[in-house]
Short mmCIF file of C-alpha atoms in Angstrom, two decimals:
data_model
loop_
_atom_site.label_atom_id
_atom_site.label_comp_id
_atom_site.label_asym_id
_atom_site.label_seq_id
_atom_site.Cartn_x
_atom_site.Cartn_y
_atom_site.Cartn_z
CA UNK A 323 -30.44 36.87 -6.61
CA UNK A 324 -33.88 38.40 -5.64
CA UNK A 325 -35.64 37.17 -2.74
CA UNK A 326 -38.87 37.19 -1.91
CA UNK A 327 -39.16 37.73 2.10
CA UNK A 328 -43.15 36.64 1.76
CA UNK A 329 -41.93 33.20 0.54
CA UNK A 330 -42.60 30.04 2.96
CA UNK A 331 -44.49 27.44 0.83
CA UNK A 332 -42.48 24.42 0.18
CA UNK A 333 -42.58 25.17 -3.30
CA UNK A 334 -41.10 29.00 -2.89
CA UNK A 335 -38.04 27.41 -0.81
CA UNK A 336 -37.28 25.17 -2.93
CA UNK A 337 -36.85 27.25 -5.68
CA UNK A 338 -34.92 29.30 -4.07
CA UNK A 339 -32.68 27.14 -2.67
CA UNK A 340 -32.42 25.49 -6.64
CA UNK A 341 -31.77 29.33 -7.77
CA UNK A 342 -28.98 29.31 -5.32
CA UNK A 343 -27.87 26.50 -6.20
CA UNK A 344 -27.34 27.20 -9.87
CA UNK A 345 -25.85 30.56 -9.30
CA UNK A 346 -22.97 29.14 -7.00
CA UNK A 347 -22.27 26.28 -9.19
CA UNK A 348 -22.20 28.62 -12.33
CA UNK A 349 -19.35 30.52 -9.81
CA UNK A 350 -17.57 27.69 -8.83
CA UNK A 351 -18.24 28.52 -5.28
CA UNK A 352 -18.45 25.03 -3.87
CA UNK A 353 -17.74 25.91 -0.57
CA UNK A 354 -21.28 28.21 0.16
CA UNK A 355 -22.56 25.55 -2.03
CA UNK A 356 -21.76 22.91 1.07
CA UNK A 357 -23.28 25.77 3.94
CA UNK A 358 -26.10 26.42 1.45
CA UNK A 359 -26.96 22.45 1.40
CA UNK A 360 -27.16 22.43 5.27
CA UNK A 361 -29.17 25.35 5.85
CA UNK A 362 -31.68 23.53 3.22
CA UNK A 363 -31.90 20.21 5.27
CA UNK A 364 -32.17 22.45 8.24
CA UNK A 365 -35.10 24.21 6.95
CA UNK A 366 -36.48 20.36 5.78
CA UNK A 367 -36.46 19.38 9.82
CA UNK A 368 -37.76 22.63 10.70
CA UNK A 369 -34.74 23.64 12.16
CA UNK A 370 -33.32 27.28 12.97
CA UNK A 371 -31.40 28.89 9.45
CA UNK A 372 -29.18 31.19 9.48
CA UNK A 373 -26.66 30.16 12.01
CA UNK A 374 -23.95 26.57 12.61
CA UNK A 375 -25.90 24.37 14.55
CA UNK A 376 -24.11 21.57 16.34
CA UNK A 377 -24.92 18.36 16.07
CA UNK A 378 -25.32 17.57 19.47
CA UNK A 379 -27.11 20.74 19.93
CA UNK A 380 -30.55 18.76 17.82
CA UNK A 381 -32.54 16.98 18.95
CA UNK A 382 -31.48 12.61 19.10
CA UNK A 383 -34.76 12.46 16.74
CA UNK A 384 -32.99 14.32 14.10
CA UNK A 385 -29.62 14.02 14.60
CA UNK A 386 -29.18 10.98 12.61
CA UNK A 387 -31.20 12.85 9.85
CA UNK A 388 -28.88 15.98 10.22
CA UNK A 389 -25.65 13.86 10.41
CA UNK A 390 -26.79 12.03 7.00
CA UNK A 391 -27.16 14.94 5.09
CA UNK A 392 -23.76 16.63 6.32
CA UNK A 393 -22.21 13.65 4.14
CA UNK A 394 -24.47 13.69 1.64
CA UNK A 395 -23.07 17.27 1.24
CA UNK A 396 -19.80 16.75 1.48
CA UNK A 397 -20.33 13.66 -1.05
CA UNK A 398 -21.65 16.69 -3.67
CA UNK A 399 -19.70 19.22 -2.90
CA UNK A 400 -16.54 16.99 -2.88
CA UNK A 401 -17.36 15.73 -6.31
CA UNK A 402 -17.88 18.63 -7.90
CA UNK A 403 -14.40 20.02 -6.52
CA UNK A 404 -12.58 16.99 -7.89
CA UNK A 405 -14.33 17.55 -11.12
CA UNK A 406 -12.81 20.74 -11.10
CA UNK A 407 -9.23 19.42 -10.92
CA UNK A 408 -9.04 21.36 -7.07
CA UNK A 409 -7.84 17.90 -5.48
CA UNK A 410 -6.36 19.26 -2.59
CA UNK A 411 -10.30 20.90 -1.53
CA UNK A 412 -12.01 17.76 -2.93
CA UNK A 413 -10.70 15.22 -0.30
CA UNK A 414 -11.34 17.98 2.31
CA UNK A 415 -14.97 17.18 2.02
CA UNK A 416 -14.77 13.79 0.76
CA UNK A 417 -12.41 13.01 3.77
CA UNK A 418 -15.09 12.57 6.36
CA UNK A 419 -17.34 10.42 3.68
CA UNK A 420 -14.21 8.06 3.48
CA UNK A 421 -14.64 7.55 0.02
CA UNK A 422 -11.51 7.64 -1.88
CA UNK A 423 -12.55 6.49 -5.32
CA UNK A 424 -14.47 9.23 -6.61
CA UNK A 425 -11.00 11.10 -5.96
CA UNK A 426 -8.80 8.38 -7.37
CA UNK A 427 -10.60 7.98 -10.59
CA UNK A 428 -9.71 11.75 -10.90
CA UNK A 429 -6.48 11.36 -10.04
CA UNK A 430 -6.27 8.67 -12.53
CA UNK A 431 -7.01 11.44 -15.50
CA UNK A 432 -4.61 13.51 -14.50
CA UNK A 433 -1.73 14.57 -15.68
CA UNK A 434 0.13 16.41 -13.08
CA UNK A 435 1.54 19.90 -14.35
CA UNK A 436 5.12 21.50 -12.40
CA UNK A 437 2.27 23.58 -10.67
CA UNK A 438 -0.06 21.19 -8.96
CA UNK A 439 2.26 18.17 -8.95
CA UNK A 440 3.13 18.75 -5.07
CA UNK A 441 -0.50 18.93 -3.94
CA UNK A 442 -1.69 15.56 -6.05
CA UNK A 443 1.95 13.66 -4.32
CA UNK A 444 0.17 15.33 -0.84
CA UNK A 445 -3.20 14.30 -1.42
CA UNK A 446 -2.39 10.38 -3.58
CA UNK A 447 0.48 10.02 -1.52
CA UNK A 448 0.64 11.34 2.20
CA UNK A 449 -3.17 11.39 2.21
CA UNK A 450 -3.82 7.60 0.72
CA UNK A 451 -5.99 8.48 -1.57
CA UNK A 452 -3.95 6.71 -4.48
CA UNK A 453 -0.82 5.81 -2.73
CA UNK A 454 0.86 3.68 -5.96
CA UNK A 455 -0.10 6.91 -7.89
CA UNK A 456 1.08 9.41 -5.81
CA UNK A 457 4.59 7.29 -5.35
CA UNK A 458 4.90 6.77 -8.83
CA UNK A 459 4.95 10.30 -9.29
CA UNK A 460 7.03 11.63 -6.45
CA UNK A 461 9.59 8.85 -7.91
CA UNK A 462 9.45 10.36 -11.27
CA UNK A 463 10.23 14.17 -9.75
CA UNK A 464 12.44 13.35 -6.79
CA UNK A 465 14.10 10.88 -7.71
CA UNK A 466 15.10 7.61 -6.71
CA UNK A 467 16.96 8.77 -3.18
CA UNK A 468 13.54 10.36 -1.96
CA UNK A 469 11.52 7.36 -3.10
CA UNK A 470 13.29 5.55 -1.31
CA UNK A 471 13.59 7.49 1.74
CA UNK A 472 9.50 8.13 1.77
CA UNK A 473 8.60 4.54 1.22
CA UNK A 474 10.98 3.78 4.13
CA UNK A 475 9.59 6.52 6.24
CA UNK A 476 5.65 5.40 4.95
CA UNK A 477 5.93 1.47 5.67
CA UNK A 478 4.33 1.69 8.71
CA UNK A 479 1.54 3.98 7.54
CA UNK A 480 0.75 1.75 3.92
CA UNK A 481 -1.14 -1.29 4.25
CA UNK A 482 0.00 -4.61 2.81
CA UNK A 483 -1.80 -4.10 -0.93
CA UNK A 484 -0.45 -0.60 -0.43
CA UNK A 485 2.95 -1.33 0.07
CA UNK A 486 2.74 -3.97 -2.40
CA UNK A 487 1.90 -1.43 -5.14
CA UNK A 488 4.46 1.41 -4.31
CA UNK A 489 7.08 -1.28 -4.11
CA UNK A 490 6.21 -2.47 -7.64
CA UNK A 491 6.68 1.42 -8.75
CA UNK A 492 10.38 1.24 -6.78
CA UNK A 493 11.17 -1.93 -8.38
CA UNK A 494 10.24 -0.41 -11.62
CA UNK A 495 11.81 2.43 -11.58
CA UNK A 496 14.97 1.17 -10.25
CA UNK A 497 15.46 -1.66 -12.86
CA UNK A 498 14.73 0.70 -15.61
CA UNK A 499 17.79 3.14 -14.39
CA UNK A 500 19.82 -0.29 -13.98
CA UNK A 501 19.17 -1.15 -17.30
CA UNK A 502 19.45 2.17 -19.33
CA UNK A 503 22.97 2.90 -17.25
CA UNK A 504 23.90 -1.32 -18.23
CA UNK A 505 22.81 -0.76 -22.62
CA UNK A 506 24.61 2.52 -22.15
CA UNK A 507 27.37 1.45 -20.57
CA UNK A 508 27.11 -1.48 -24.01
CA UNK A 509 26.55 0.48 -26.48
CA UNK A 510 30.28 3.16 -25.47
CA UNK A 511 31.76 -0.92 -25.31
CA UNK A 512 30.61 -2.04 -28.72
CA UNK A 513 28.56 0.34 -30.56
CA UNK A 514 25.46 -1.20 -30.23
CA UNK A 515 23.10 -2.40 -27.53
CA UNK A 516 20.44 -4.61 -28.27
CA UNK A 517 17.14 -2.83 -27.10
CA UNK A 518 14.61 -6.06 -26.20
CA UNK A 519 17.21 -7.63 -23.31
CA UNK A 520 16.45 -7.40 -19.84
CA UNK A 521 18.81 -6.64 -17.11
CA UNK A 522 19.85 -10.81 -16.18
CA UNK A 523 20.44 -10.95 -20.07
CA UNK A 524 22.90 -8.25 -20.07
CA UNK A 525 24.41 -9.21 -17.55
CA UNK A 526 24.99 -12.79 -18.38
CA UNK A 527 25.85 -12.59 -22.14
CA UNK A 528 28.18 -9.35 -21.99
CA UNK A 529 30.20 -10.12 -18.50
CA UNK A 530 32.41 -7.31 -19.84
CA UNK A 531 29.96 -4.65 -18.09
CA UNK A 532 31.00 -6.02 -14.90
CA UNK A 533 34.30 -7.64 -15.27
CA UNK A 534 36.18 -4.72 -14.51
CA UNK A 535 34.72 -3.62 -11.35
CA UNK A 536 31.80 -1.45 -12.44
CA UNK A 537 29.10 -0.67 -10.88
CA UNK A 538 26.16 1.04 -13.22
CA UNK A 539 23.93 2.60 -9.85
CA UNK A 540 24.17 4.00 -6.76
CA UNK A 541 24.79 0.87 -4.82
CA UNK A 542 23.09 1.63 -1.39
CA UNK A 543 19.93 2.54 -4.07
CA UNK A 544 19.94 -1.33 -5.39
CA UNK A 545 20.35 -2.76 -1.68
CA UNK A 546 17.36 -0.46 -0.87
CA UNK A 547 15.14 -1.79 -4.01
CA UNK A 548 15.82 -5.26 -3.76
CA UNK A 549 15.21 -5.15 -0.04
CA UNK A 550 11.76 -3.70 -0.33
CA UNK A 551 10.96 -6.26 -3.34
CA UNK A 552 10.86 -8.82 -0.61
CA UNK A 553 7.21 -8.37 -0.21
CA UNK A 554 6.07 -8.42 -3.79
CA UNK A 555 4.49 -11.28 -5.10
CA UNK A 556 3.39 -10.05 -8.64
CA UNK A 557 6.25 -12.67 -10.72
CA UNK A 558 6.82 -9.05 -13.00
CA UNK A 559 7.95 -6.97 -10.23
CA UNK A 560 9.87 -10.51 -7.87
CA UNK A 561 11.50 -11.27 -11.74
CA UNK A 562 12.67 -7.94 -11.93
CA UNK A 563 14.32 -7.86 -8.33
CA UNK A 564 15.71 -11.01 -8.78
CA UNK A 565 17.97 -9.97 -11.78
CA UNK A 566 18.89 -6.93 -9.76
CA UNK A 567 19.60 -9.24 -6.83
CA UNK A 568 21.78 -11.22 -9.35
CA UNK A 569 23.68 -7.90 -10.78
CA UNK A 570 24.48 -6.85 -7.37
CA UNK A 571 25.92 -10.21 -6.40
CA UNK A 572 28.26 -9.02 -9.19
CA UNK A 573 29.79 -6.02 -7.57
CA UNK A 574 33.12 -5.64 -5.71
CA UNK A 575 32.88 -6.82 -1.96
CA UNK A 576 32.74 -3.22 -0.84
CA UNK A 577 29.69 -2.18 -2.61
CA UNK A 578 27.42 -4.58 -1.22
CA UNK A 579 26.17 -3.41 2.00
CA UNK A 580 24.84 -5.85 4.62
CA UNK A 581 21.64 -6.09 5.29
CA UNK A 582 19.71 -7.18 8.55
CA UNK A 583 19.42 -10.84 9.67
CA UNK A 584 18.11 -13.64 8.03
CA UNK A 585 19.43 -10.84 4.94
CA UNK A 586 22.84 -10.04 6.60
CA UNK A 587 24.30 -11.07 2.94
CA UNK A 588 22.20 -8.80 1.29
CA UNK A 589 22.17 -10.40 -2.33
CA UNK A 590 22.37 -13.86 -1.93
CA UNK A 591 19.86 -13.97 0.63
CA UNK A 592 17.53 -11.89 -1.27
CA UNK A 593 18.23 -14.17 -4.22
CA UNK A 594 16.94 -17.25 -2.98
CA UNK A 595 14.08 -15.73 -1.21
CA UNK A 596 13.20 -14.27 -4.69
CA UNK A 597 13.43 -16.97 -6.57
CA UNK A 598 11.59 -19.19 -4.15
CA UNK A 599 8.95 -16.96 -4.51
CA UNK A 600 9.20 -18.04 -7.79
CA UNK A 601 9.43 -21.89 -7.68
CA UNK A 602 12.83 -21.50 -8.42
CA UNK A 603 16.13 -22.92 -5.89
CA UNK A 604 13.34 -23.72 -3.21
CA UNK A 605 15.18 -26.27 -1.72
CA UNK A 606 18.01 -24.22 -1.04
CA UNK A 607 15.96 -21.50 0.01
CA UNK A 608 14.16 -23.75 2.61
CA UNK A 609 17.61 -24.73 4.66
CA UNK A 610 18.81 -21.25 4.36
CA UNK A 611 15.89 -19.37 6.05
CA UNK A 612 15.73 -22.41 7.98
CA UNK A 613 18.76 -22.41 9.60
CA UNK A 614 18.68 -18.29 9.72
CA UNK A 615 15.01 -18.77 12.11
CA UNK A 616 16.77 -21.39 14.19
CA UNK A 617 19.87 -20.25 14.69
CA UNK A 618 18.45 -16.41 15.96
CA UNK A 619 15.07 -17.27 16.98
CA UNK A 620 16.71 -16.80 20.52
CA UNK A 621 17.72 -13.02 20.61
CA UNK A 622 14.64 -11.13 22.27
CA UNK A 623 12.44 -9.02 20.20
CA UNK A 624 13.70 -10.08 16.74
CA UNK A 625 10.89 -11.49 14.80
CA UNK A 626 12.52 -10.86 11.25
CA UNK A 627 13.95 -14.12 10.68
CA UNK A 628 11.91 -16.15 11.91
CA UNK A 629 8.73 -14.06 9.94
CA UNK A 630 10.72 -14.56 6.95
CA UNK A 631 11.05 -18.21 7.18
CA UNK A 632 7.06 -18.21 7.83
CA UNK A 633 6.56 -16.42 4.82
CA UNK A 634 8.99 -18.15 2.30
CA UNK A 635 6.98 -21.36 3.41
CA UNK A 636 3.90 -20.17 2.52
CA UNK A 637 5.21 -18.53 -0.56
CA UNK A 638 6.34 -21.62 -1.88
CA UNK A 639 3.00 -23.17 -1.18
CA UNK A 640 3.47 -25.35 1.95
CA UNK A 641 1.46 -23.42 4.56
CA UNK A 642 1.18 -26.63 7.09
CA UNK A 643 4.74 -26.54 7.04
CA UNK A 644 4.74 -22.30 8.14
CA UNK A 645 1.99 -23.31 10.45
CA UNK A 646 4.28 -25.59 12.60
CA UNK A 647 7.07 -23.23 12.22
CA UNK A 648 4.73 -20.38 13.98
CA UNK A 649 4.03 -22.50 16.71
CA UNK A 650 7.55 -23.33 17.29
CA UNK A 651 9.36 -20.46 16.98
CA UNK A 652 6.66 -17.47 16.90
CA UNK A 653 7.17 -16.60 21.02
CA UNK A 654 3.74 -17.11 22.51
CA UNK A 655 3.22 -13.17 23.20
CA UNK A 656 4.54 -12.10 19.92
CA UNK A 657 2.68 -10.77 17.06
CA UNK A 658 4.19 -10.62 13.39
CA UNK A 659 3.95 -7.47 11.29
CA UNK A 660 0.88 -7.27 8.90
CA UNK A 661 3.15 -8.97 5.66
CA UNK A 662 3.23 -12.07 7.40
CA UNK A 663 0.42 -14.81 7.17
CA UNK A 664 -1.62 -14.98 9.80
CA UNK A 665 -2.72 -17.88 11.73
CA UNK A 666 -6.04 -17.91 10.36
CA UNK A 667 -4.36 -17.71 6.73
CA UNK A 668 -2.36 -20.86 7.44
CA UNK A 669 -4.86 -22.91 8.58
CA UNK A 670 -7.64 -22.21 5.27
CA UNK A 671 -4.81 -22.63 2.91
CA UNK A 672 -3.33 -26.08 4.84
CA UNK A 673 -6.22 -27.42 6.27
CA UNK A 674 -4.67 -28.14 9.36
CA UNK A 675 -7.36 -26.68 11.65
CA UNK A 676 -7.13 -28.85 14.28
CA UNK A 677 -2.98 -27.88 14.98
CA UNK A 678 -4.49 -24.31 14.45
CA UNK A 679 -6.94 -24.76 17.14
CA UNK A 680 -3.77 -26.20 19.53
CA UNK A 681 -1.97 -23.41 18.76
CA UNK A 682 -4.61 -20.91 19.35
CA UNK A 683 -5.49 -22.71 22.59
CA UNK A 684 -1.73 -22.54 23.94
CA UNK A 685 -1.99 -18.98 23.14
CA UNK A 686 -4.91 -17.74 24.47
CA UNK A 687 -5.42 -15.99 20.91
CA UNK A 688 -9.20 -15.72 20.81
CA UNK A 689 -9.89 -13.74 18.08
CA UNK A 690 -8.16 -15.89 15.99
CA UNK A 691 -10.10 -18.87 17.29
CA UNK A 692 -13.16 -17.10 16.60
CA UNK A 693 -12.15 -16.22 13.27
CA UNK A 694 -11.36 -19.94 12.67
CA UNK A 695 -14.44 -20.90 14.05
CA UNK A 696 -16.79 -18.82 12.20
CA UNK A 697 -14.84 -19.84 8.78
CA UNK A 698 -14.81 -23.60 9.69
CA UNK A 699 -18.36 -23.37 10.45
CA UNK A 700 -19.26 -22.03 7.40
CA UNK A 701 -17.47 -24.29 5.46
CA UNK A 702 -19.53 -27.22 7.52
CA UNK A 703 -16.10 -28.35 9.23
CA UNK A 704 -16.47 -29.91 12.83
CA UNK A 705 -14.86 -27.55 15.51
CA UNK A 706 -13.68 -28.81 18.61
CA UNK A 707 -15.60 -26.94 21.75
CA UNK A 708 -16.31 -24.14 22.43
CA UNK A 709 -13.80 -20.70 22.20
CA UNK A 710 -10.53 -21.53 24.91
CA UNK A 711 -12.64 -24.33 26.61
#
């Protein structure tokens, strides 16, 4: 590109700034692209070009003005990288924007190749851009071991919709495995294996498959599936764990592995939470989890049981009933993880504001006073005082 050193109208810059522009797009050079956008807002707020100015080295009058157009950049220059199918260098500059859908819709139309699948699992998966995506396809090349292990090592880093979604792909995946090993396991017993029956119907109307002792999956890979299904709450994927709860309630002593308390018996437990979940065996599932919250509600630091019974109550639809259960076994200066209903939850779906209030009020939980406050207010329900009084 020819310059023209004599050039300082508005017009002259601007053209060559759009003459720049269009020769490192044409290159794909979307990196000097980004430096060439800020040298052009720095020449807009008469600024000095030609070298990385800081932002607080400008003036507060412009720094908001500077700051804006950094992300405006990387908005571009991010877009046109992900257009490209270079993922990895698209959420580089689309990081800082915090925009992840531009990427995901990407992601979305692509079909990851033995070269770039590692980089889209980095970016979907480790990165959150698309973390159902990414997990879906690290299941499909790892395998179900190192599914399970990441989700496992990632629960802490997912949030609940998050989770929710990668557990669906675990669930999935699992069941399918189950299933293919359980018609091909049929089909060496009689010849045939009817293709349209899920994994319960096997089960149930050939008992042969199991009769004997056999076991058609790693077992310690079924505890782990139907452990994490505890959180769904699409009836698909909680159906699906269920009859995997079921099949492993079938296998020889040995091969099912405990879980943790209130889930110490890994399948049966499992099985009535699921199928609670479901409006199935609630009543049963009510005095088991229960009993479970009761019983260890004592030992110090162990929230599990007790969360689970507050859950299961509000899964099944009676959330005054897991708001009275919070108050009397939550400990005061507890918190439960970010699966479990909050306070605030319970009380819109029960009604029960005024217990909520109580409970609040015992607690010293302000925020979630506030937060009740604010909702009942808008809502045009009568509050009691002011926040704590």
């Amino acid at each position: 590109m020819t310059l023209d050193p004599a050039s300082s109208t508005t017009a002259a810059a601007a053209e060559i700034f759009a003459q720049a522009t269009r020769e490192l797009v044409a290159a794909g050079d979307f990196h000097r692209l980004f430096d060439l956008r800020l040298v052009e807002r720095q020449h807009a707020l008469g600024l000095p070009i030609g070298r990385r100015t800081g932002f607080d080295e400008v003036d507060e009058s412009l720094r908001a003005q500077l700051e804006a157009s950094y992300l405006d950049a990387c908005r571009e220059v991010g877009a046109l990288l992900a257009e490209a199918g270079r993922v990895r260098e698209a959420w580089l500059y689309l990081r800082p924007t915090g925009e992840k859908r531009l990427l995901r819709d990407r992601l979305a139309r692509t079909t990851p190749d033995e070269d770039a699948v590692d980089e889209l699992i980095e970016v979907a998966l480790f990165e959150g851009v698309d973390p159902e995506r990414g997990f879906a396809w690290l299941a499909g090349r790892q395998g179900t071991c190192s599914a399970i292990t990441t989700l496992d090592g990632m629960q802490g880093q997912l949030g609940p919709a998050e989770l929710r979604a990668c557990v669906a792909v675990l669930v999935r995946h699992v069941y399918g495995e189950l299933r293919g090993n359980l018609r091909g396991h049929l089909q060496r017993l009689t010849g045939q294996a009817p293709p349209d029956l899920s994994v319960g119907e096997l089960v149930e109307q050939f008992p042969q498959l199991t009769a004997a002792g056999d076991y058609h999956l790693d077992a310690s890979h079924l505890a782990s599936a139907v452990r994490h299904a505890r959180v769904a709450a699409d009836p698909e994927i909680v159906r699906k764990a269920l009859e995997m709860a079921a099949y492993g309630s079938r296998l020889p002593a040995d091969l099912q592995y405990p879980g943790d308390p209130p889930f110490e018996e890994t399948y049966r437990a499992h099985g009535l939470f699921l199928a609670a979940t479901l409006g199935e065996q609630v009543d049963a599932a009510r005095e088991y989890f229960a009993e479970q919250a009761r019983r260890l509600s004592t030992t110090p630091g162990d929230l599990a049981p007790v969360e689970a019974y507050v859950m299961l109550l509000d899964r099944i639809g009676d959330a005054g009933a897991a708001l009275e259960a919070y108050a009397e076994l939550v400990p005061t200066d507890a918190v439960l993880s970010p699966l479990a209903p909050t306070l605030v939850e319970l009380a819109s779906r029960s009604g029960a504001w005024e217990q909520f209030e109580t409970i609040c009020r015992t607690r010293g939980d302000v925020v979630a006073l506030a937060a009740g406050c604010i909702i009942r207010q808008c809502s045009h329900a009568p509050t009691r005082g002011g926040i704590l009084d």
